[in-house]
Short mmCIF file of C-alpha atoms in Angstrom, two decimals:
data_model
loop_
_atom_site.label_atom_id
_atom_site.label_comp_id
_atom_site.label_asym_id
_atom_site.label_seq_id
_atom_site.Cartn_x
_atom_site.Cartn_y
_atom_site.Cartn_z
CA MET R 1 -51.77 -42.07 -170.46
CA ASP R 2 -53.23 -43.72 -166.79
CA GLN R 3 -56.74 -45.44 -167.38
CA SER R 4 -58.21 -45.03 -164.48
CA ILE R 5 -57.90 -40.71 -165.55
CA LEU R 6 -61.16 -42.23 -167.79
CA LYS R 7 -63.56 -43.66 -166.09
CA PRO R 8 -66.15 -42.17 -164.18
CA ILE R 9 -66.01 -41.69 -160.63
CA VAL R 10 -68.73 -43.30 -159.00
CA GLU R 11 -67.85 -41.58 -155.82
CA ALA R 12 -69.37 -37.89 -157.22
CA THR R 13 -72.99 -38.71 -157.84
CA TYR R 14 -74.75 -37.73 -154.70
CA LEU R 15 -73.22 -34.24 -155.34
CA THR R 16 -75.52 -33.73 -158.02
CA THR R 17 -78.14 -36.28 -158.01
CA GLU R 18 -81.79 -35.45 -158.09
CA ASN R 19 -82.09 -36.55 -153.73
CA ALA R 20 -78.38 -34.33 -153.39
CA TRP R 21 -79.36 -32.41 -150.25
CA ARG R 22 -80.55 -36.22 -148.71
CA TYR R 23 -77.51 -37.77 -149.70
CA ARG R 24 -75.07 -35.27 -148.25
CA ALA R 25 -76.30 -34.69 -145.26
CA ILE R 26 -76.21 -38.19 -144.77
CA LEU R 27 -72.28 -37.93 -145.90
CA ARG R 28 -71.74 -35.06 -144.04
CA TYR R 29 -72.84 -36.43 -140.76
CA PHE R 30 -70.75 -39.36 -141.54
CA TYR R 31 -67.65 -37.42 -142.30
CA GLU R 32 -68.22 -35.36 -138.98
CA GLN R 33 -68.24 -37.86 -136.97
CA HIS R 34 -64.71 -39.86 -138.49
CA GLU R 35 -63.12 -36.56 -137.68
CA LYS R 36 -64.39 -37.13 -134.01
CA MET R 37 -62.61 -40.53 -134.49
CA ARG R 38 -66.15 -42.50 -134.16
CA GLN R 39 -66.27 -44.49 -138.01
CA TYR R 40 -69.18 -47.29 -138.00
CA LEU R 41 -72.33 -45.20 -137.51
CA PHE R 42 -76.23 -47.09 -136.88
CA PRO R 43 -78.86 -46.40 -138.89
CA GLU R 44 -80.49 -45.00 -135.52
CA GLU R 45 -78.08 -42.52 -134.53
CA VAL R 46 -77.55 -40.83 -138.10
CA PHE R 47 -82.01 -40.97 -138.01
CA ALA R 48 -82.34 -38.65 -135.32
CA HIS R 49 -79.61 -36.14 -136.01
CA LEU R 50 -81.29 -35.53 -139.38
CA LYS R 51 -84.82 -35.34 -137.41
CA GLU R 52 -83.65 -32.18 -135.14
CA TYR R 53 -83.95 -30.09 -139.28
CA GLU R 54 -86.83 -28.26 -140.30
CA PRO R 55 -86.00 -30.11 -144.21
CA PHE R 56 -86.42 -34.13 -142.44
CA ARG R 57 -89.43 -33.09 -140.90
CA ASP R 58 -91.61 -35.42 -142.89
CA TYR R 59 -88.29 -37.73 -143.21
CA THR R 60 -88.98 -41.57 -142.61
CA LEU R 61 -86.51 -44.70 -141.46
CA GLU R 62 -87.85 -46.29 -144.48
CA MET R 63 -86.21 -43.59 -146.86
CA LEU R 64 -83.10 -43.38 -144.99
CA THR R 65 -82.36 -46.84 -145.32
CA SER R 66 -83.60 -46.64 -149.08
CA ASP R 67 -80.29 -44.09 -149.21
CA LEU R 68 -77.38 -45.84 -147.63
CA GLU R 69 -78.26 -48.80 -149.48
CA GLN R 70 -78.32 -46.14 -152.54
CA LEU R 71 -75.35 -44.57 -150.71
CA VAL R 72 -73.26 -48.33 -150.14
CA LYS R 73 -74.11 -48.92 -154.18
CA TRP R 74 -71.83 -45.95 -154.95
CA LYS R 75 -69.43 -46.85 -153.23
CA ASN R 76 -69.66 -43.65 -150.66
CA LEU R 77 -70.58 -45.91 -148.06
CA ILE R 78 -68.78 -49.59 -146.55
CA ALA R 79 -71.97 -51.78 -144.36
CA ARG R 80 -70.94 -53.87 -142.29
CA GLN R 81 -73.04 -56.42 -140.59
CA GLU R 82 -73.01 -55.93 -136.76
CA THR R 83 -73.70 -59.68 -135.47
CA GLY R 84 -72.56 -59.45 -131.47
CA LYS R 85 -75.47 -58.41 -129.55
CA VAL R 86 -77.73 -60.94 -131.95
CA ARG R 87 -80.04 -62.50 -129.64
CA THR R 88 -82.53 -64.14 -132.09
CA ILE R 89 -81.93 -66.07 -135.72
CA GLU R 90 -84.72 -63.17 -136.88
CA GLU R 91 -82.63 -60.94 -135.37
CA PHE R 92 -79.54 -62.35 -137.52
CA LYS R 93 -81.82 -62.46 -141.29
CA LYS R 94 -82.42 -58.79 -140.40
CA LYS R 95 -79.31 -57.81 -140.70
CA ARG R 96 -78.18 -55.57 -138.80
CA PHE R 97 -76.02 -53.08 -140.63
CA ARG R 98 -73.33 -50.39 -139.33
CA TYR R 99 -71.87 -47.96 -141.82
CA GLN R 100 -68.26 -46.29 -142.57
CA CYS R 101 -67.02 -43.23 -144.71
CA SER R 102 -65.35 -44.73 -147.43
CA PRO R 103 -61.74 -43.37 -148.12
CA TYR R 104 -63.38 -41.46 -151.09
CA THR R 105 -65.72 -39.93 -149.78
CA VAL R 106 -63.53 -38.48 -147.02
CA GLU R 107 -61.98 -36.98 -149.63
CA ILE R 108 -64.43 -35.46 -151.41
CA GLU R 109 -66.46 -34.19 -147.67
CA ARG R 110 -62.85 -32.79 -147.00
CA MET R 111 -62.47 -30.97 -150.65
CA VAL R 112 -66.22 -29.54 -150.19
CA LYS R 113 -66.40 -28.20 -147.07
CA SER R 114 -63.22 -26.06 -148.05
CA LEU R 115 -64.95 -24.78 -151.70
CA GLU R 116 -67.88 -23.62 -148.83
CA LYS R 117 -65.60 -21.42 -147.39
CA ILE R 118 -63.19 -19.75 -150.22
CA GLY R 119 -67.20 -18.44 -152.13
CA ASP R 120 -67.16 -16.83 -155.06
CA SER R 121 -63.08 -15.17 -154.75
CA PHE R 122 -59.98 -16.81 -155.89
CA GLY R 123 -58.25 -17.53 -151.71
CA GLY R 124 -54.42 -17.61 -151.65
CA SER R 125 -51.30 -15.43 -150.87
CA LEU R 126 -47.84 -14.59 -151.16
CA GLU R 127 -45.78 -15.50 -148.65
CA LYS R 128 -42.59 -14.60 -148.66
CA THR R 129 -40.93 -17.27 -145.88
CA LEU R 130 -41.91 -19.28 -147.56
CA PHE R 131 -39.58 -19.26 -150.13
CA ASP R 132 -36.72 -19.54 -146.83
CA ARG R 133 -38.40 -22.59 -145.06
CA LEU R 134 -38.44 -24.57 -148.26
CA TYR R 135 -34.48 -22.93 -148.73
CA GLU R 136 -33.43 -24.65 -145.55
CA SER R 137 -35.31 -27.71 -145.99
CA ILE R 138 -33.00 -28.32 -149.44
CA LYS R 139 -30.03 -26.74 -148.53
CA LYS R 140 -30.38 -29.73 -145.52
CA VAL R 141 -30.34 -32.92 -147.47
CA PHE R 142 -27.96 -30.71 -149.34
CA GLU R 143 -25.70 -30.61 -147.06
CA LEU R 144 -26.54 -34.48 -145.24
CA ILE R 145 -25.65 -35.65 -148.89
CA LYS R 146 -22.12 -33.65 -149.49
CA GLN R 147 -20.86 -34.86 -145.90
CA ASN R 148 -21.88 -38.24 -146.16
CA LYS R 149 -23.83 -37.94 -143.71
CA LEU R 150 -26.72 -39.29 -145.23
CA GLN R 151 -26.46 -43.04 -143.57
CA THR R 152 -26.61 -41.67 -140.19
CA ILE R 153 -29.65 -40.22 -139.83
CA SER R 154 -32.86 -42.47 -140.62
CA ASP R 155 -35.36 -43.68 -143.24
CA GLU R 156 -38.07 -42.11 -141.18
CA GLU R 157 -35.85 -38.70 -140.86
CA CYS R 158 -35.37 -38.77 -144.52
CA TYR R 159 -38.85 -38.65 -145.54
CA ARG R 160 -39.82 -36.53 -142.96
CA MET R 161 -37.62 -33.65 -145.29
CA TRP R 162 -39.14 -34.81 -148.43
CA GLU R 163 -42.45 -34.08 -147.06
CA ASP R 164 -41.36 -30.22 -145.87
CA ILE R 165 -39.57 -30.03 -148.94
CA PHE R 166 -42.61 -30.16 -151.08
CA ASP R 167 -45.17 -29.69 -148.63
CA TYR R 168 -43.79 -25.98 -148.65
CA PHE R 169 -43.42 -25.97 -152.56
CA LYS R 170 -46.79 -27.25 -152.56
CA LYS R 171 -48.32 -24.39 -150.87
CA ILE R 172 -45.84 -21.01 -153.04
CA ILE R 173 -47.24 -22.70 -156.13
CA GLN R 174 -51.15 -22.77 -154.69
CA ASN R 175 -51.38 -19.84 -152.35
CA SER R 176 -49.36 -18.11 -155.47
CA ALA R 177 -51.44 -18.50 -157.82
CA ASP R 178 -54.60 -18.09 -156.52
CA TYR R 179 -53.53 -14.89 -155.22
CA ILE R 180 -52.57 -13.54 -158.73
CA ALA R 181 -56.15 -15.20 -160.21
CA TYR R 182 -57.85 -13.35 -157.33
CA LEU R 183 -56.22 -9.78 -158.32
CA ASN R 184 -56.63 -10.80 -161.75
CA SER R 185 -59.86 -11.32 -161.14
CA GLU R 186 -63.41 -9.24 -162.83
CA ASN R 187 -64.62 -8.19 -159.08
CA ILE R 188 -60.78 -7.10 -158.19
CA GLU R 189 -60.52 -4.68 -160.86
CA GLU R 190 -63.96 -3.16 -160.35
CA ARG R 191 -62.75 -2.48 -156.85
CA MET R 192 -59.92 -0.64 -158.87
CA MET R 193 -61.76 1.97 -160.39
CA THR R 194 -63.37 3.04 -157.00
CA GLU R 195 -61.92 6.20 -155.31
CA ALA R 196 -61.71 3.27 -152.12
CA PHE R 197 -58.54 1.72 -153.51
CA LEU R 198 -56.37 4.67 -153.25
CA ALA R 199 -56.70 3.54 -149.07
CA TYR R 200 -54.94 0.18 -149.62
CA LYS R 201 -52.85 1.05 -152.88
CA ASP R 202 -49.46 1.39 -150.82
CA ALA R 203 -50.47 -1.35 -148.34
CA LEU R 204 -51.28 -3.95 -151.09
CA THR R 205 -48.11 -2.15 -153.54
CA LYS R 206 -45.59 -2.71 -149.95
CA TYR R 207 -47.29 -6.26 -149.85
CA LEU R 208 -45.85 -7.57 -153.19
CA ARG R 209 -42.73 -5.65 -154.06
CA ASP R 210 -41.82 -7.66 -149.89
CA PHE R 211 -42.35 -11.46 -151.83
CA ILE R 212 -40.78 -9.96 -155.43
CA ILE R 213 -37.84 -8.86 -152.99
CA SER R 214 -37.60 -11.99 -150.55
CA LEU R 215 -38.05 -14.71 -153.96
CA GLN R 216 -35.79 -12.52 -155.64
CA LYS R 217 -33.21 -13.02 -152.73
CA THR R 218 -34.05 -16.67 -151.56
CA SER R 219 -34.50 -18.44 -155.15
CA LEU R 220 -31.12 -17.61 -156.53
CA GLN R 221 -29.84 -19.92 -153.56
CA ILE R 222 -32.90 -22.11 -154.13
CA GLU R 223 -31.48 -22.27 -158.09
CA LEU R 224 -27.84 -22.39 -157.36
CA LEU R 225 -28.78 -25.72 -154.58
CA LEU R 226 -30.60 -27.57 -157.40
CA GLU R 227 -27.75 -27.03 -160.25
CA ASP R 228 -25.84 -28.49 -158.18
CA MET R 229 -27.55 -31.72 -156.69
CA THR R 230 -27.18 -34.31 -159.45
CA PRO R 231 -29.79 -37.45 -160.32
CA ASN R 232 -26.47 -39.18 -158.62
CA MET R 233 -26.39 -37.36 -155.90
CA VAL R 234 -30.74 -37.46 -155.21
CA GLN R 235 -30.32 -41.14 -155.90
CA PRO R 236 -29.49 -42.50 -151.85
CA PHE R 237 -31.93 -39.69 -150.02
CA VAL R 238 -35.05 -40.36 -152.57
CA THR R 239 -34.53 -44.66 -151.96
CA LYS R 240 -34.24 -44.49 -148.40
CA VAL R 241 -37.41 -41.97 -148.54
CA VAL R 242 -39.23 -44.84 -150.60
CA GLN R 243 -37.96 -47.81 -147.93
CA TYR R 244 -39.98 -45.60 -145.75
CA LYS R 245 -42.74 -45.86 -147.31
CA GLN R 246 -43.09 -49.38 -148.02
CA ASN R 247 -42.11 -50.06 -144.19
CA ILE R 248 -45.53 -48.25 -143.08
CA PRO R 249 -47.92 -51.46 -142.26
CA ARG R 250 -50.28 -51.87 -145.29
CA LEU R 251 -52.97 -55.06 -145.83
CA GLU R 252 -53.43 -54.25 -148.93
CA ASP R 253 -51.23 -55.98 -151.87
CA ILE R 254 -49.10 -52.92 -153.41
CA ALA R 255 -49.08 -52.96 -157.20
CA GLN R 256 -45.79 -49.74 -158.14
CA THR R 257 -42.60 -51.99 -157.09
CA THR R 258 -39.47 -50.19 -155.50
CA ASP R 259 -38.22 -49.28 -159.30
CA ASP R 260 -41.79 -48.41 -159.55
CA LEU R 261 -41.97 -45.58 -157.17
CA ILE R 262 -38.18 -44.56 -157.08
CA LYS R 263 -39.20 -43.49 -160.81
CA ASP R 264 -42.17 -41.38 -159.37
CA HIS R 265 -40.50 -39.57 -157.16
CA PHE R 266 -37.48 -38.84 -159.39
CA GLU R 267 -40.27 -37.26 -161.64
CA THR R 268 -41.05 -35.42 -158.06
CA TRP R 269 -38.15 -33.78 -158.17
CA TRP R 270 -37.41 -32.94 -161.62
CA SER R 271 -41.34 -30.66 -161.01
CA LEU R 272 -39.00 -29.31 -158.68
CA LYS R 273 -36.27 -28.08 -160.60
CA GLU R 274 -38.06 -27.34 -164.33
CA TRP R 275 -40.46 -24.87 -161.17
CA PHE R 276 -37.41 -23.06 -160.23
CA LEU R 277 -34.93 -23.55 -163.52
CA GLY R 278 -37.29 -24.39 -166.03
CA ARG R 279 -37.20 -26.54 -169.24
CA ASN R 280 -34.80 -27.30 -172.37
CA GLY R 281 -34.09 -23.43 -172.16
CA ASN R 282 -37.40 -22.46 -171.49
CA GLU R 283 -38.60 -19.30 -169.13
CA SER R 284 -39.37 -20.99 -166.52
CA GLU R 285 -42.16 -20.83 -163.91
CA LEU R 286 -40.30 -18.80 -161.16
CA SER R 287 -39.79 -16.49 -163.87
CA MET R 288 -43.08 -16.17 -165.12
CA LEU R 289 -44.59 -16.01 -161.05
CA GLN R 290 -42.33 -12.72 -161.01
CA SER R 291 -43.17 -10.75 -164.08
CA LYS R 292 -46.83 -11.21 -163.26
CA THR R 293 -46.09 -9.88 -160.17
CA ASN R 294 -44.43 -7.29 -161.58
CA GLU R 295 -47.33 -5.94 -164.19
CA THR R 296 -49.33 -6.38 -160.80
CA ILE R 297 -47.72 -4.04 -159.30
CA ARG R 298 -47.50 -1.88 -162.90
CA ARG R 299 -51.44 -1.72 -163.03
CA MET R 300 -52.20 -1.46 -160.21
CA THR R 301 -49.71 1.89 -160.11
CA ARG R 302 -50.96 2.77 -163.34
CA PHE R 303 -55.16 2.68 -161.62
CA ALA R 304 -54.02 4.42 -159.15
CA GLN R 305 -52.80 7.19 -161.81
CA ARG R 306 -55.63 7.38 -163.64
CA LEU R 307 -57.70 7.73 -160.36
CA GLY R 308 -55.82 10.12 -158.78
CA GLU R 309 -55.91 12.64 -162.14
CA ARG R 310 -59.66 12.36 -161.62
CA HIS R 311 -59.25 13.16 -158.43
CA HIS R 312 -57.06 15.51 -159.49
CA ASN R 313 -59.02 17.36 -161.64
CA PHE R 314 -61.74 18.20 -159.60
CA ARG R 315 -60.04 19.42 -156.77
CA SER R 316 -59.92 23.47 -156.09
CA ARG R 317 -56.83 24.91 -156.35
CA LYS R 318 -57.72 28.22 -154.94
CA LYS R 319 -55.40 27.21 -151.86
CA ASP R 320 -51.93 26.56 -154.47
CA TYR R 321 -52.33 29.89 -156.27
CA LEU R 322 -53.16 31.49 -152.50
CA HIS R 323 -49.89 30.03 -151.65
CA LEU R 324 -48.09 30.94 -155.17
CA ALA R 325 -49.36 34.88 -154.75
CA GLU R 326 -47.51 35.06 -151.46
CA TRP R 327 -44.58 33.35 -152.76
CA PHE R 328 -44.23 36.31 -155.09
CA SER R 329 -45.37 38.50 -152.93
CA ARG R 330 -42.17 38.15 -151.20
CA MET R 331 -39.45 38.35 -153.91
CA ASP R 332 -37.40 41.61 -154.51
CA ASP R 333 -36.26 40.76 -157.17
CA VAL R 334 -38.56 40.44 -160.91
CA LYS R 335 -35.66 37.81 -162.47
CA ASP R 336 -36.38 35.10 -159.39
CA ALA R 337 -39.87 36.04 -160.07
CA HIS R 338 -39.80 35.28 -164.10
CA LYS R 339 -37.79 32.18 -162.61
CA LEU R 340 -40.90 31.01 -160.70
CA SER R 341 -43.56 31.89 -163.39
CA ALA R 342 -41.47 30.27 -165.52
CA THR R 343 -41.44 26.54 -163.34
CA VAL R 344 -44.52 26.52 -162.76
CA PHE R 345 -46.86 28.33 -165.94
CA GLY R 346 -44.34 27.26 -167.63
CA VAL R 347 -42.46 29.77 -170.85
CA PHE R 348 -44.36 31.96 -172.51
CA HIS R 349 -44.00 33.61 -176.10
CA THR R 350 -42.86 30.10 -177.29
CA LYS R 351 -41.68 30.20 -180.40
CA HIS R 352 -42.15 26.79 -182.57
CA LEU R 353 -39.76 26.86 -186.18
CA PHE R 354 -41.52 25.57 -188.43
CA ALA R 355 -39.35 24.41 -191.73
CA ASP R 356 -40.31 23.76 -195.64
CA VAL R 357 -39.41 20.35 -197.54
CA LYS R 358 -35.67 20.20 -198.38
CA SER R 359 -35.25 21.13 -201.97
CA THR R 360 -32.64 19.60 -202.91
CA GLU R 361 -30.44 15.32 -201.35
CA ASP R 362 -27.27 17.00 -201.69
CA ILE R 363 -26.01 15.88 -197.50
CA TYR R 364 -22.91 18.45 -197.87
CA ARG R 365 -25.48 21.52 -198.69
CA ASP R 366 -25.67 23.65 -195.42
CA ILE R 367 -28.60 25.57 -194.32
CA TRP R 368 -28.00 29.20 -194.27
CA GLU R 369 -27.42 28.07 -198.14
CA GLU R 370 -30.96 27.20 -198.41
CA ALA R 371 -33.35 29.57 -198.90
CA PRO R 372 -36.17 31.24 -195.92
CA THR R 373 -39.28 29.69 -195.72
CA GLU R 374 -41.97 32.23 -195.18
CA LEU R 375 -45.16 31.40 -193.64
CA THR R 376 -48.35 32.81 -193.33
CA ILE R 377 -50.08 33.16 -189.38
CA LYS R 378 -53.65 32.79 -189.03
CA PRO R 379 -55.08 33.64 -185.63
CA ARG R 380 -56.02 30.83 -184.03
CA VAL R 381 -60.14 31.32 -183.70
CA ARG R 382 -63.14 29.58 -184.41
CA HIS R 383 -64.92 32.37 -186.23
CA TYR R 384 -61.87 33.30 -187.78
CA ARG R 385 -62.52 34.22 -192.06
CA GLU R 386 -59.97 35.99 -194.22
CA LYS R 387 -60.85 39.16 -195.77
CA THR R 388 -62.74 39.47 -198.87
CA LYS R 389 -63.31 42.20 -201.19
CA PRO R 390 -67.16 43.35 -202.79
CA SER R 391 -67.23 42.80 -206.17
CA ALA R 392 -70.06 43.40 -208.47
CA LEU R 393 -72.02 40.60 -210.82
CA GLN R 394 -70.79 39.76 -213.67
CA ASP R 395 -73.13 38.35 -216.97
CA HIS R 396 -71.85 35.38 -218.67
CA LYS R 397 -75.22 35.93 -221.03
CA LEU R 398 -72.99 35.87 -223.84
CA GLU R 399 -70.41 33.26 -223.13
CA LYS R 400 -73.40 30.73 -222.14
CA GLU R 401 -75.34 31.09 -225.50
CA MET R 402 -72.21 30.87 -227.91
CA MET R 403 -71.95 27.63 -225.64
CA MET R 404 -75.62 26.12 -226.31
CA ASN R 405 -75.32 26.82 -229.51
CA GLN R 406 -72.10 25.26 -230.20
CA TYR R 407 -73.37 21.91 -227.66
CA LEU R 408 -76.24 22.17 -230.41
CA GLN R 409 -74.68 22.70 -233.69
CA GLU R 410 -72.49 19.10 -232.16
CA LYS R 411 -75.04 16.84 -231.37
CA GLU R 412 -76.73 17.77 -234.76
CA LYS R 413 -73.82 17.40 -236.55
CA GLU R 414 -73.47 14.30 -234.39
CA GLN R 415 -77.24 13.31 -236.03
CA GLU R 416 -76.70 14.03 -239.56
CA MET R 417 -73.80 11.21 -239.30
CA ILE R 418 -76.13 8.84 -238.06
CA ARG R 419 -78.73 9.33 -240.04
CA GLN R 420 -75.84 8.74 -242.98
CA TYR R 421 -75.28 5.18 -241.08
CA MET R 422 -79.28 4.41 -241.44
CA ASN R 423 -80.91 1.52 -243.46
CA GLY R 424 -84.55 2.81 -243.16
CA ASN R 425 -85.82 3.39 -239.94
CA LYS R 426 -83.30 0.45 -238.56
CA ILE R 427 -79.12 0.79 -237.59
CA VAL R 428 -77.96 -2.55 -238.32
CA PHE R 429 -74.50 -2.85 -236.36
CA ARG R 430 -73.00 -5.53 -238.61
CA GLU R 431 -73.03 -3.00 -241.81
CA LEU R 432 -71.03 -0.21 -240.47
CA PRO R 433 -68.10 0.99 -241.47
CA THR R 434 -65.19 2.44 -239.00
CA ILE R 435 -67.32 4.65 -237.01
CA ASP R 436 -66.35 7.98 -235.05
CA THR R 437 -66.11 7.90 -231.29
CA ASN R 438 -69.17 9.82 -230.20
CA ILE R 439 -71.21 7.93 -232.57
CA ARG R 440 -69.70 4.73 -231.50
CA LYS R 441 -70.69 5.98 -227.32
CA THR R 442 -73.51 7.07 -228.75
CA LEU R 443 -75.25 4.16 -230.23
CA LEU R 444 -73.82 1.90 -227.29
CA SER R 445 -75.42 4.23 -225.26
CA TRP R 446 -79.26 3.67 -226.95
CA LEU R 447 -78.65 -0.20 -226.84
CA GLY R 448 -78.23 -0.32 -223.16
CA LYS R 449 -80.56 1.78 -222.50
CA ALA R 450 -82.70 -0.39 -224.22
CA MET R 451 -81.89 -2.94 -222.74
CA ALA R 452 -82.07 -2.16 -219.27
CA ASN R 453 -85.93 -2.54 -219.78
CA LYS R 454 -87.87 -5.61 -220.69
CA ASP R 455 -89.44 -5.29 -224.10
CA TYR R 456 -86.09 -3.93 -225.13
CA THR R 457 -87.50 -0.50 -226.17
CA ALA R 458 -86.24 3.41 -225.20
CA LYS R 459 -86.48 7.14 -225.08
CA ILE R 460 -83.65 8.06 -226.95
CA GLU R 461 -82.82 12.29 -226.45
CA THR R 462 -84.48 12.93 -229.35
CA GLY R 463 -87.73 12.05 -228.01
CA LYS R 464 -87.84 9.32 -230.48
CA LYS R 465 -88.80 5.73 -229.38
CA ILE R 466 -86.31 2.43 -230.15
CA LYS R 467 -86.70 -1.13 -229.72
CA VAL R 468 -83.27 -3.27 -230.33
CA LYS R 469 -83.42 -6.95 -231.63
CA LYS R 470 -80.73 -9.63 -232.29
CA VAL R 471 -80.67 -11.38 -235.08
CA ASP R 472 -79.13 -14.38 -233.65
CA ASP R 473 -76.63 -16.02 -232.06
CA SER R 474 -73.09 -14.78 -233.81
CA THR R 475 -70.59 -12.52 -233.22
CA ILE R 476 -70.17 -9.04 -234.81
CA THR R 477 -66.86 -6.99 -234.58
CA LEU R 478 -68.29 -3.24 -233.82
CA ARG R 479 -64.98 -0.66 -235.55
CA SER R 480 -64.55 2.80 -234.40
CA GLU R 481 -61.84 5.06 -234.27
CA ASP R 482 -60.68 4.44 -231.11
CA GLY R 483 -60.63 0.19 -231.27
CA VAL R 484 -62.80 -2.84 -232.82
CA LEU R 485 -65.53 -4.33 -230.31
CA GLN R 486 -66.94 -7.98 -230.35
CA MET R 487 -70.58 -7.66 -229.87
CA PRO R 488 -74.13 -9.54 -230.59
CA ASN R 489 -75.77 -9.24 -234.03
CA PHE R 490 -77.78 -6.20 -233.07
CA GLU R 491 -79.98 -4.24 -234.48
CA ILE R 492 -81.99 -0.51 -233.69
CA HIS R 493 -84.99 0.04 -234.97
CA PHE R 494 -86.53 3.64 -235.01
CA THR R 495 -90.28 3.37 -233.91
CA GLN R 496 -91.39 6.38 -233.90
#
């Protein structure tokens, strides 16, 4: 990783600091004068410009001098002492300066000015001619290399062709990415849901389809050229581009060697090839752009269809029915009228077939060998109820009394058996023999009722009160007809 990307950019501090409004106004004036080829400015000139605006009514020259010194510390301005018109030693000691924008500041202001024009939405476009121009540029280089005419042109011409190729390539990437993001933004989706979208749907769809057609037609030609241009073929072209860049006079030392520059240019060339051809069998960025554009067209079509259906639901069909009525009235043959009716309104008396679950898995059994399915059809109305015949109320008093007596006898029998297991006024679980299943359920239900209370007491269904006591921490075995239960050593005491 390049260590330079880990360092803070001091030159951008003026954009967000406390007095950013003052620093931005000063540097914007410096940038505008730089664009007019006026590199050096005096503080008095900057001060006169700022005093023309209302926010700088109370601004003083001392404050401007302080701000300029701060901008010099942040490397936004380059100060140069003016010695050409000094007449006395005192004037020389005062160090009268002229100031110039630093290269970083020029690029930052240029970027900020372009950001101000963008606003809150994405820009970009899908220019179909960019692919044609890119293809022509690559094709020109390919023909020069193929015909061994590359040495006949100058390094400057090679550099210009290189710049054309990657200017078009950069515009394709940036403009298409921004425009797709613009179409997928939340604001555009909200506008697509309004009726006004229908007026722009056709023009927008045509714009996208024209781009797709141009992309499909030209991109394949670009891919074929890039596949044929091997690294050995591109090497002389890249070398001439690097030679021209190194021949540009620069006073500062160039840190990169020729080999490093050639390597960087080859990486740039490979990025172009990977964008069109993909890398290691993966999907290329070109195919992804095509897929996203197609998906955008489908999405707009769905939105338009939903809006059309919504608009269609609220539209009056009176004229349509009058037109149909006139159409029917002009027909002489009733059979033709039936056909028209079936076409417009659908087939009347449609029959639906229903069959029960097949009775066998035999694949050789014919359908006519199966028993017919009988289905009772009920009316499809909301308030339909099957008819019922009124009948007299039957008296079940005798059956109720018999069931009650039987239940009481069973309970009495159960209580009699429990009394047999009692030792005085308590039931000791350790001493119980093998007991009946119902008795075991009753005793454990009493145990659970009592243990649910803090004082371990409960009132059972016979009206008596019981209290559960734990004899010790040992474990006992309770046997019944349906199994064996390991439980703590409890006793049930009857207190009433």
